[in-house]
Coordinates of C-alpha atoms in Angstrom, one line a residue:
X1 CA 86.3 162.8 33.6
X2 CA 90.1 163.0 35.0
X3 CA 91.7 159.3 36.9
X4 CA 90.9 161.3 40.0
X5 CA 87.3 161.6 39.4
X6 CA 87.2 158.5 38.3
X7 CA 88.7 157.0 41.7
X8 CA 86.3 159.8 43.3
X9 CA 83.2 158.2 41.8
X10 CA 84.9 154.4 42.8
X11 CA 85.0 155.7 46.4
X12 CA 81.2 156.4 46.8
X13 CA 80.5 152.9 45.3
X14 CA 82.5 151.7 48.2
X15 CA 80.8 152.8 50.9
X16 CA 79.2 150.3 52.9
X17 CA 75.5 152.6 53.0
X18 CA 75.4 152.0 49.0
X19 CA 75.5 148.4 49.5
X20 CA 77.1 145.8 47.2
X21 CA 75.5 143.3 45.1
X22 CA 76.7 139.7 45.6
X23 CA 79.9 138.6 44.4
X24 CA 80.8 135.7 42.8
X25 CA 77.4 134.7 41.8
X26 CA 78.0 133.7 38.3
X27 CA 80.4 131.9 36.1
X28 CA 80.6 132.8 32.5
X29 CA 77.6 130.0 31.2
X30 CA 75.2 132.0 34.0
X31 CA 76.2 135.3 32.4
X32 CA 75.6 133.5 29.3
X33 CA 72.0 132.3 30.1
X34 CA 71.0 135.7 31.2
X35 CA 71.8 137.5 28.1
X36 CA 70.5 134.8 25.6
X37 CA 67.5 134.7 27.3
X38 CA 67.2 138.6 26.7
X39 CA 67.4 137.3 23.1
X40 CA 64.5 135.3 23.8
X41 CA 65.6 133.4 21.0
X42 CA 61.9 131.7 20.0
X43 CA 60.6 135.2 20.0
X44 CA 63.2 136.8 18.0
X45 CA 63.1 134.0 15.4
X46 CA 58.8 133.8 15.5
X47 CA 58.5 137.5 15.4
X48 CA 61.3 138.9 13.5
X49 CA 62.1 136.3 10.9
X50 CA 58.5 136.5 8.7
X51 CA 58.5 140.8 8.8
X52 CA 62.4 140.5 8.0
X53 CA 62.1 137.8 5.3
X54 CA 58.1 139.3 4.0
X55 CA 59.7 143.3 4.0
X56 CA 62.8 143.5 4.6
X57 CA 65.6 141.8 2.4
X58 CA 63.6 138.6 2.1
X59 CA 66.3 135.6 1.4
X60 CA 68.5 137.9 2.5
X61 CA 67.7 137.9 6.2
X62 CA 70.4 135.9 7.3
X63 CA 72.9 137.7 6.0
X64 CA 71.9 140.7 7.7
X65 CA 72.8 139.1 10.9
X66 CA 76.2 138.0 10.1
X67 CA 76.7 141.8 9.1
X68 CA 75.2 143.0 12.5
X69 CA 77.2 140.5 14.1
X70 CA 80.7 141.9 12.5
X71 CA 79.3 144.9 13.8
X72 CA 79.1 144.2 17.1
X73 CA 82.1 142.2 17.5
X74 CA 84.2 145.4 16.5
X75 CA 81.7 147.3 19.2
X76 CA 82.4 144.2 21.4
X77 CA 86.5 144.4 21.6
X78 CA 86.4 148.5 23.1
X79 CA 83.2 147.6 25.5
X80 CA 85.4 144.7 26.8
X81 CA 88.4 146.3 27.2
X82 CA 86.7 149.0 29.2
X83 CA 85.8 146.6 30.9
X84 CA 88.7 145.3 32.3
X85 CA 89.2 149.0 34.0
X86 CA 85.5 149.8 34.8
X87 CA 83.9 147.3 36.9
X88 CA 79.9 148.8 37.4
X89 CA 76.5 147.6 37.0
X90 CA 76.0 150.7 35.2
X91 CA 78.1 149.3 32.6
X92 CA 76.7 151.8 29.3
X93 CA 75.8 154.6 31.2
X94 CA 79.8 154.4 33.4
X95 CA 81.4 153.3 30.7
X96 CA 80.4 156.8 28.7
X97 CA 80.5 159.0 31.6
X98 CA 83.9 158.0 32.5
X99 CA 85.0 158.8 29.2
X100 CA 82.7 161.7 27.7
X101 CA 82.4 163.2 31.6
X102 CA 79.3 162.9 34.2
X103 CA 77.5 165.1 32.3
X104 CA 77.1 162.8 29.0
X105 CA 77.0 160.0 30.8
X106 CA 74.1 160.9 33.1
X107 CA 72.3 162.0 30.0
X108 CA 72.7 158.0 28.6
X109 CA 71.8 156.5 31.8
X110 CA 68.8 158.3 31.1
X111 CA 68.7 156.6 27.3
X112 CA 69.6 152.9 28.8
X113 CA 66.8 152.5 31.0
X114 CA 64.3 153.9 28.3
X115 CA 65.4 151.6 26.1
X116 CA 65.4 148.7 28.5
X117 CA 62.2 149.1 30.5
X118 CA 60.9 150.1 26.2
X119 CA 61.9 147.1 25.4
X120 CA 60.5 145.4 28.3
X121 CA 57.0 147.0 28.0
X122 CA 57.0 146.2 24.0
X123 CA 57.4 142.2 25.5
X124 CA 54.3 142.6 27.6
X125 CA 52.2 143.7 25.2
X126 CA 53.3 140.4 22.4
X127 CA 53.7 138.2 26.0
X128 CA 50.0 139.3 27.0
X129 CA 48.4 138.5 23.8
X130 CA 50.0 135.0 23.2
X131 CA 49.3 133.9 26.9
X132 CA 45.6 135.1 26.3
X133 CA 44.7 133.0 23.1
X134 CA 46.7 130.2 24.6
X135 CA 44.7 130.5 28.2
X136 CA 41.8 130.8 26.0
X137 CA 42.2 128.1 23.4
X138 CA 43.0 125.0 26.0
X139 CA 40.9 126.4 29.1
X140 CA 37.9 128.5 27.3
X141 CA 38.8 131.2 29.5
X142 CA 38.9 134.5 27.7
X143 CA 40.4 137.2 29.5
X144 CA 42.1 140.5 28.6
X145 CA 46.1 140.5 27.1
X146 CA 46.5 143.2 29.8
X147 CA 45.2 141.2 32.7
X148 CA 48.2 138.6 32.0
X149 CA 50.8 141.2 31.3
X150 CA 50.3 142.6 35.0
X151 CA 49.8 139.1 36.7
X152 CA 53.5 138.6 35.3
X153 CA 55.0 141.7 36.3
X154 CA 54.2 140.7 40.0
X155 CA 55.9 137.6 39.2
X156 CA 58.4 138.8 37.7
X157 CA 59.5 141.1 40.5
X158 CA 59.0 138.4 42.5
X159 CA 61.6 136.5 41.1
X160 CA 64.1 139.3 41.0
X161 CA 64.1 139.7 44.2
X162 CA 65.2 136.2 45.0
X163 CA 68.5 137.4 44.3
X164 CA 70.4 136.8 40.5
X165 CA 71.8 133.1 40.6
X166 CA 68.3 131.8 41.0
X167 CA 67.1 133.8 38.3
X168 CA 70.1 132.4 36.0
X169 CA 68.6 128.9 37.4
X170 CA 65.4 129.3 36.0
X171 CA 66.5 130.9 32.8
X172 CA 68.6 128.0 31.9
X173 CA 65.8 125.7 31.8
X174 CA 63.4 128.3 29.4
X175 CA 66.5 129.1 27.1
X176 CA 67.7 125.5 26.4
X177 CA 64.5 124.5 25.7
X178 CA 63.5 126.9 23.0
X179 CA 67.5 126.3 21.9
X180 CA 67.3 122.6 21.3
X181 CA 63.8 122.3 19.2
X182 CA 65.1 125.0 16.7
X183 CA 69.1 124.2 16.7
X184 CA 67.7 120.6 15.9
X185 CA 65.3 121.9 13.0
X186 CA 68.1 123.7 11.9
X187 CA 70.6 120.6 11.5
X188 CA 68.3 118.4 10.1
X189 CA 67.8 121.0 7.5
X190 CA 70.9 121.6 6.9
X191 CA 72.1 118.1 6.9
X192 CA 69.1 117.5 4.7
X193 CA 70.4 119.8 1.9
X194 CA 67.9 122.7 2.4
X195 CA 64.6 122.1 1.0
X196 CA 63.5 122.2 -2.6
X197 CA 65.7 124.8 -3.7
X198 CA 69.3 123.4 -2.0
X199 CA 70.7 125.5 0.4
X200 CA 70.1 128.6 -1.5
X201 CA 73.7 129.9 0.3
X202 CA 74.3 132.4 -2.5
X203 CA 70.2 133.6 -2.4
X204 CA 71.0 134.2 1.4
X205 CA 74.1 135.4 1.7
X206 CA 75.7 137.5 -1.0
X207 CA 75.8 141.2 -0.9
X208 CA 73.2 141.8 -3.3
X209 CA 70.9 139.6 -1.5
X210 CA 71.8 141.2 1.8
X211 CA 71.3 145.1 0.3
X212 CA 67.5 143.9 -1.3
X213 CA 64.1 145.3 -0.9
X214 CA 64.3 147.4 2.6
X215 CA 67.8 146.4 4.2
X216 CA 67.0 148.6 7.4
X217 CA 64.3 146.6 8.4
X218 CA 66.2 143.0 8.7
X219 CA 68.8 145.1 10.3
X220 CA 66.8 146.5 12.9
X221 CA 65.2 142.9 13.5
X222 CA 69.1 141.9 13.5
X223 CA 69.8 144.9 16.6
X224 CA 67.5 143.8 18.3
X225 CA 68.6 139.9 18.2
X226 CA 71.4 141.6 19.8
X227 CA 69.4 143.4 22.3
X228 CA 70.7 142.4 25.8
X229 CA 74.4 141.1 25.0
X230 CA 75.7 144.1 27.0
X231 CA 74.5 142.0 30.3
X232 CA 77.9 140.8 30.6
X233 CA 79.6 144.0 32.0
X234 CA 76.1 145.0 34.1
X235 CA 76.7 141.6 35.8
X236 CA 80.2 141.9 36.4
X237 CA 80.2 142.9 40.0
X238 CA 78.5 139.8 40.8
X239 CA 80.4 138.0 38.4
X240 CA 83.5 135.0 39.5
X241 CA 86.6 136.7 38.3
X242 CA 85.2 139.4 36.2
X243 CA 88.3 140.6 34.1
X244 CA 87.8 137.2 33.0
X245 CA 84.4 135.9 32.6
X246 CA 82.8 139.5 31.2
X247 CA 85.2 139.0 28.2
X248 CA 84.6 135.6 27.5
X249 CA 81.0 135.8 28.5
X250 CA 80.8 138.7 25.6
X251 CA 82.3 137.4 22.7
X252 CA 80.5 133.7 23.5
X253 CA 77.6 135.5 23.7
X254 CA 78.1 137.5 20.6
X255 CA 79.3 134.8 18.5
X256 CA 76.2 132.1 19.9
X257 CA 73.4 134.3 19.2
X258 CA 74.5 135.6 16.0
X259 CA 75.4 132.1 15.0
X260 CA 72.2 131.1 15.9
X261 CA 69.7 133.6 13.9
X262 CA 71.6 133.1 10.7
X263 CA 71.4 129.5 10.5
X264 CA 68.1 129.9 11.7
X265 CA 66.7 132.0 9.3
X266 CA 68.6 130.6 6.6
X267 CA 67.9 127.3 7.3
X268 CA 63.8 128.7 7.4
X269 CA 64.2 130.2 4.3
X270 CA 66.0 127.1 2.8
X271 CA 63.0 125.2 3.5
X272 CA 60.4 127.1 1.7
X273 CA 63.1 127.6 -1.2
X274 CA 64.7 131.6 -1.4
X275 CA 62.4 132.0 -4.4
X276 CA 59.3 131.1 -2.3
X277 CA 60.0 132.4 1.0
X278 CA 58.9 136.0 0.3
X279 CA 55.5 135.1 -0.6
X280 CA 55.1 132.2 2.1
X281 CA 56.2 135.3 5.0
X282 CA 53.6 137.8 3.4
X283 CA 51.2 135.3 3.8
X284 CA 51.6 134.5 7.0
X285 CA 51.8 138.2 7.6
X286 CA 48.6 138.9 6.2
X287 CA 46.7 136.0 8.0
X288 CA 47.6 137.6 11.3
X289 CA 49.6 135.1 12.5
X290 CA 53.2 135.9 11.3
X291 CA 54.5 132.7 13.7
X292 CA 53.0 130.1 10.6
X293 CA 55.9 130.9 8.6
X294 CA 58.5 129.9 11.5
X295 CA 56.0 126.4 13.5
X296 CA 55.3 124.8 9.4
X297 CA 58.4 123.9 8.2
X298 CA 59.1 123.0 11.9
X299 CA 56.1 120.9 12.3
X300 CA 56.5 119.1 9.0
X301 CA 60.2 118.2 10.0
X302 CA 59.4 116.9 13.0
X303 CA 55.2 116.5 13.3
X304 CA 52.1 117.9 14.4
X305 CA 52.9 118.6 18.3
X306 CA 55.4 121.2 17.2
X307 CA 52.5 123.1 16.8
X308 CA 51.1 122.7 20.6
X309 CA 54.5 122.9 21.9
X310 CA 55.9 125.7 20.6
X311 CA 53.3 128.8 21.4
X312 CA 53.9 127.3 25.2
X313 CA 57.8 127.9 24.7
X314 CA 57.0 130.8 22.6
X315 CA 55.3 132.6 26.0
X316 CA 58.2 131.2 27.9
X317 CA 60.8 132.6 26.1
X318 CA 58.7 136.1 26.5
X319 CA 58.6 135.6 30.1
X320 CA 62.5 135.0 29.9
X321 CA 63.2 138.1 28.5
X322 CA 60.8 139.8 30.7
X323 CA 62.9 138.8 33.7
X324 CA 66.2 139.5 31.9
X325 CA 65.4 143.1 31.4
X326 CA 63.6 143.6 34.4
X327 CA 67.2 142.3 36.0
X328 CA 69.1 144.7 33.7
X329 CA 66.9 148.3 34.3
X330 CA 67.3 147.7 38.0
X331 CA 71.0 147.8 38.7
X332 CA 71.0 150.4 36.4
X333 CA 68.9 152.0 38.7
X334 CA 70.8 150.6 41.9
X335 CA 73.6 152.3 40.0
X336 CA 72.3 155.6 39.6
X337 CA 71.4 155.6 43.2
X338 CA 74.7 154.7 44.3
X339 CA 76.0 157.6 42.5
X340 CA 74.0 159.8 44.1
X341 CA 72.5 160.8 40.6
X342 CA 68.9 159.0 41.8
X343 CA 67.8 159.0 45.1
X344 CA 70.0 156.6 47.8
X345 CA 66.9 154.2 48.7
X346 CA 67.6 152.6 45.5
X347 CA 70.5 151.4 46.8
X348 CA 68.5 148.8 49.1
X349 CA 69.2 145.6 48.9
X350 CA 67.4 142.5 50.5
X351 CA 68.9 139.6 52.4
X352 CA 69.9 138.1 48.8
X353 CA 71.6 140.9 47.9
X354 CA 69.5 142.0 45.3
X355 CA 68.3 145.4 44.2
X356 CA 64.7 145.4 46.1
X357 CA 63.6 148.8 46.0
X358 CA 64.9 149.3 42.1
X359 CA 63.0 146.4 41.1
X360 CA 59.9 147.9 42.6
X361 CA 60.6 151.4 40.5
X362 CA 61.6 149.4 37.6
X363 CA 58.3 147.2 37.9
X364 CA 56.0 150.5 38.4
X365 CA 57.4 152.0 35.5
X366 CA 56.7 149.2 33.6
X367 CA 53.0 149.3 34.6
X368 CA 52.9 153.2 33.9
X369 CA 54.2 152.2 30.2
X370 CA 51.8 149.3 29.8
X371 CA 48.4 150.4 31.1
X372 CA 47.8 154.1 29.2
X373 CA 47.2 150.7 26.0
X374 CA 45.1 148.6 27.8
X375 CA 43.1 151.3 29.1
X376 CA 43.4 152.8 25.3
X377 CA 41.8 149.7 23.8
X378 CA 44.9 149.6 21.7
X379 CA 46.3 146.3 20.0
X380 CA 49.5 145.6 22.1
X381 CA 50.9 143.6 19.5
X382 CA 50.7 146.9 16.3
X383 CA 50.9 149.3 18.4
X384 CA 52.6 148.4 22.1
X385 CA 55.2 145.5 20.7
X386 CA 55.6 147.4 17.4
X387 CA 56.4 151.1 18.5
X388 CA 58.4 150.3 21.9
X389 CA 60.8 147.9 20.0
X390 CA 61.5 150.1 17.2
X391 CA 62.6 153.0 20.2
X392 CA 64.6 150.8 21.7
X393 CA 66.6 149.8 19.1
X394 CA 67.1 153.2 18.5
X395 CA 67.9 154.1 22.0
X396 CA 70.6 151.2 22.0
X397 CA 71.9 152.2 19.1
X398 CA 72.9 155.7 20.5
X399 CA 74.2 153.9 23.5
X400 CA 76.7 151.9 21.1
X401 CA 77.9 155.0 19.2
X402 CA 78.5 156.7 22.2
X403 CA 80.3 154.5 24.2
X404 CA 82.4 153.5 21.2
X405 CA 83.7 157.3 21.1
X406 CA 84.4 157.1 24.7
X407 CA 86.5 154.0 24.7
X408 CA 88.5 156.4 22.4
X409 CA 88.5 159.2 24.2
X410 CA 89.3 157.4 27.5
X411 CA 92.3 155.6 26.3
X412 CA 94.0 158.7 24.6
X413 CA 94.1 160.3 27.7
X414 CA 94.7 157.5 30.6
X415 CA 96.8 155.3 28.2
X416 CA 95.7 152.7 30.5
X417 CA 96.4 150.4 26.9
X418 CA 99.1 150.1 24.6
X419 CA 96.7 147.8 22.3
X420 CA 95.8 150.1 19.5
X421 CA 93.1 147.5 18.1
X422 CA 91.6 147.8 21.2
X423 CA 91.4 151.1 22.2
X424 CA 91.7 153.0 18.9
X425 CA 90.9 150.8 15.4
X426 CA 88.0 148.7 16.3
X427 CA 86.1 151.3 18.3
X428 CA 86.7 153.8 15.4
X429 CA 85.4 151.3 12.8
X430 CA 82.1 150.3 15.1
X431 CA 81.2 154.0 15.4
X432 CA 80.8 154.4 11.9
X433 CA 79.6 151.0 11.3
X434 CA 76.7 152.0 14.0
X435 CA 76.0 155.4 12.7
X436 CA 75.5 153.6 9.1
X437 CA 72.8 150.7 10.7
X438 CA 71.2 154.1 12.9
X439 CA 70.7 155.7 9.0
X440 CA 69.4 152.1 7.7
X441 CA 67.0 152.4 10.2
X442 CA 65.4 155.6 10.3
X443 CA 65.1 155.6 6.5
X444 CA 63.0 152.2 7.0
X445 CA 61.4 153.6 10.6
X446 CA 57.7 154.3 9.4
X447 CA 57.8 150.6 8.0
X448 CA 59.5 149.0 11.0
X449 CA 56.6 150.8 13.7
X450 CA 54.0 150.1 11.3
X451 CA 52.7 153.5 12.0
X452 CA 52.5 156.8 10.5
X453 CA 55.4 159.3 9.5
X454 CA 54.2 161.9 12.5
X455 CA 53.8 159.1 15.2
X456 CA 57.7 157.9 13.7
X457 CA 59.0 160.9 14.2
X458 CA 58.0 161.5 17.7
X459 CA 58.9 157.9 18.3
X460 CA 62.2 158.8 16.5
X461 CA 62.6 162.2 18.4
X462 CA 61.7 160.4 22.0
X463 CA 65.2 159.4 22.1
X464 CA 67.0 162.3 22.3
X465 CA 64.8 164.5 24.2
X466 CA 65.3 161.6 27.1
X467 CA 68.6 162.4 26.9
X468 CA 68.4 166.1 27.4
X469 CA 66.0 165.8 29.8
X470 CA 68.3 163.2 31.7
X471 CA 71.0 165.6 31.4
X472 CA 69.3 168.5 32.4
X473 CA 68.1 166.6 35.9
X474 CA 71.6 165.8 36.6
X475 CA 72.7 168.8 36.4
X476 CA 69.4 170.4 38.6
X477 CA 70.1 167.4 40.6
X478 CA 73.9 168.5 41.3
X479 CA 73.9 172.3 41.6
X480 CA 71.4 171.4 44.7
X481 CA 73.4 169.3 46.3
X482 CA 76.2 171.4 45.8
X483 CA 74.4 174.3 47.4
X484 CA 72.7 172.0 50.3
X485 CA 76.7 171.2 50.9
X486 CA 77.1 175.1 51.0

């Protein structure tokens, strides 16, 4: 796409019928709030750490996230630096078309809100069975998972449409919460000297502990840890001083949450001892309840109410995420509207200047994912949880290849930047790096779905037929309009 498309495309965002978001809405800790809730940091820890740890590359699981987040740092310094000349909540999807042309770009707004509202509907299913054994364990009420995943979804577009600084508001409260009990955990233990094995630094963190048993799995666990971080550009119309706070809200972000897992994780696997933790996660695995491995150590640091308290923060730090995403898939669509690549009436916005009418889309298609499971009788966590995360990851993935490409492409032909690092080095090294943790993972895909090889591969394949279909209904989508125009 040429500079004059580009200011082409700019002028139809500028119309006053497309409708703004509002401005000036969040400072760089608000942006922060809303992308590490996406990490729903109790979840990723409870749900990731025991498969990662029990499969994957056992002790080291940690270091799998320092190596993702080296990754996404290098990603991190071209999707910032776009940044600075792209200002969109389409943020993945404008970033690529502006630099690949409409055409490719249309075809990964397709991708981004499959992975997101994949992502979403893989929470619903985990939220939905953790809120029903908790309902049913204090009140003696036993309802369906599925019954609570819908009651939240009205809830949740509820709260979106109270506009995005109240949403930050209440995502604060969830995320620091779930923070503080395992950031402490972790200190003590690491303050403590680990646990009966020492610190077992070189068990965790040297490359032959990192390359172990199935390395794609504890990096897929580690993408998705990531999963959200990209927030920081889709929120940058409505962000104070965006030039600014996107790129430190980014690189805060990047460097809290990967900071975060791998002490974490390390500290978890410290307190069983490296040589134990393997056995101690397939245990847990096997019982059913894989979140044993993560509330024990915990709950003997600190004492038994760990052990009420955390499956309450556990379902809070779902229902954070929820909201996150369900934020995120709708000004993707509000986007797409304003582009005139979806239909306009996505555009509407309600007295708080939110995205109404895409959260309703965004919410219906989250029912249309969920409820084909419930009404299956399927298990939402093995099946729903299991087989929408491992798509998304794989979705995001592509997303992250392809916009590193485009920062390249981009910047060799505007010359907008004289910063080679920027525009040419690092976005070269993260597209390799990506398209090395995209081969990790589908060699380790079958394992990471728990499914079978046939269901993997159309699980695998589901991402790039989105994108040609997305690609062909732009292109439908534009040859009409251009003959309506005739």
């Amino acid at each position: 796409m040429d500079s004059q498309a580009v200011a082409s495309q700019r002028s139809v965002r500028d119309e006053p019928t497309a409708g703004t978001l509002k401005p000036n809405a969040l400072g760089v800790l608000g942006i922060l709030f809303l992308v590490l809730s996406a990490q729903a940091p109790l979840t990723g820890i409870a749900g990731a750490v025991p498969i990662s740890v029990g499969i994957g590359n056992g002790p080291g699981t940690a270091g799998a996230y320092v190596l993702v987040g080296v990754v996404t740092l290098l990603f991190s310094v071209g999707f910032v630096t776009m940044g600075r000349h792209v200002v969109d909540a389409g943020a993945f999807y404008t970033y690529i078309g502006t630099g690949l042309g409409r055409t490719t770009g249309a075809g990964s707004a397709g991708v981004a809100l499959f992975a997101y509202c994949a992502i979403q509907a893989a929470m619903y299913g985990l939220y939905g069975s953790i809120v029903s054994g908790l309902v049913d364990a204090h009140t003696g009420l036993n309802l369906p998972w599925w019954v609570w995943s819908l009651a939240t979804m009205a809830v949740v577009q509820i709260l979106g449409a109270t506009g995005i600084d109240m949403g930050a508001k209440l995502l604060a409260v969830f995320v620091l919460a779930e923070f503080s009990i395992l950031l402490a955990f972790s200190v003590v233990t690491l303050f403590k000297g680990g646990g009966p094995q020492g610190l077992g630094f070189t068990e965790t963190f040297a490359p032959s502990a990192v390359t172990q048993g199935a390395p794609g799995v504890a990096v897929m666990f580690a993408v998705a840890s990531m999963f959200g971080f990209e927030a920081t550009a889709i929120y940058g119309e409505e962000a104070r001083e965006p030039k600014k706070t996107v790129p430190r809200a980014t690189y805060l972000a990047v460097v809290v949450v990967v900071g975060f897992f791998a002490l974490t994780s390390w500290m978890l696997v410290a307190a069983y001892g490296p040589s134990k933790a393997v056995a101690a996660a397939g245990k847990a695995l096997a019982s059913g309840d894989s979140t044993a491995f993560v509330f024990a150590p915990i709950a003997a640091q600190f004492g038994g109410w760990v052990n009420d308290v955390l499956p309450v923060l556990l379902a809070t730090s779902l229902f954070a995420g929820l909201l996150t995403f369900h934020n995120s898939a709708n000004r993707y669509l509000f986007s797409l509207g304003r582009d005139g690549l979806l239909p306009r009436r996505l555009c509407t916005l309600n007295s708080r200047h939110a995205p109404w009418a895409a959260g309703c889309v965004q919410t219906l298609v989250a029912v249309a994912l969920v409820v084909p499971f419930a009404l299956a009788g399927k298990d939402p966590v093995l099946t729903l949880f299991s087989w929408f995360s491992g798509v998304a990851v794989l979705a995001m993935m592509l997303l992250y290849l392809l916009t590193s490409v485009s920062v390249v492409v981009f910047f060799r032909r505007e010359r907008l930047e004289v910063r080679l690092w920027n525009t040419l080095i690092a976005p070269i090294l993260a597209t390799i790096a990506v398209a090395g943790a995209v081969w990790l993972i589908l060699a380790n895909f079958t394992t990471l779905i728990g499914g079978d090889s046939d269901t993997a591969l159309w699980l695998a394949l589901s991402v790039p037929l989105v994108m040609a279909l997305s690609i062909v209904t732009a292109r439908l989508s534009r040859r009409g309009a251009s003959t309506a125009d005739g």
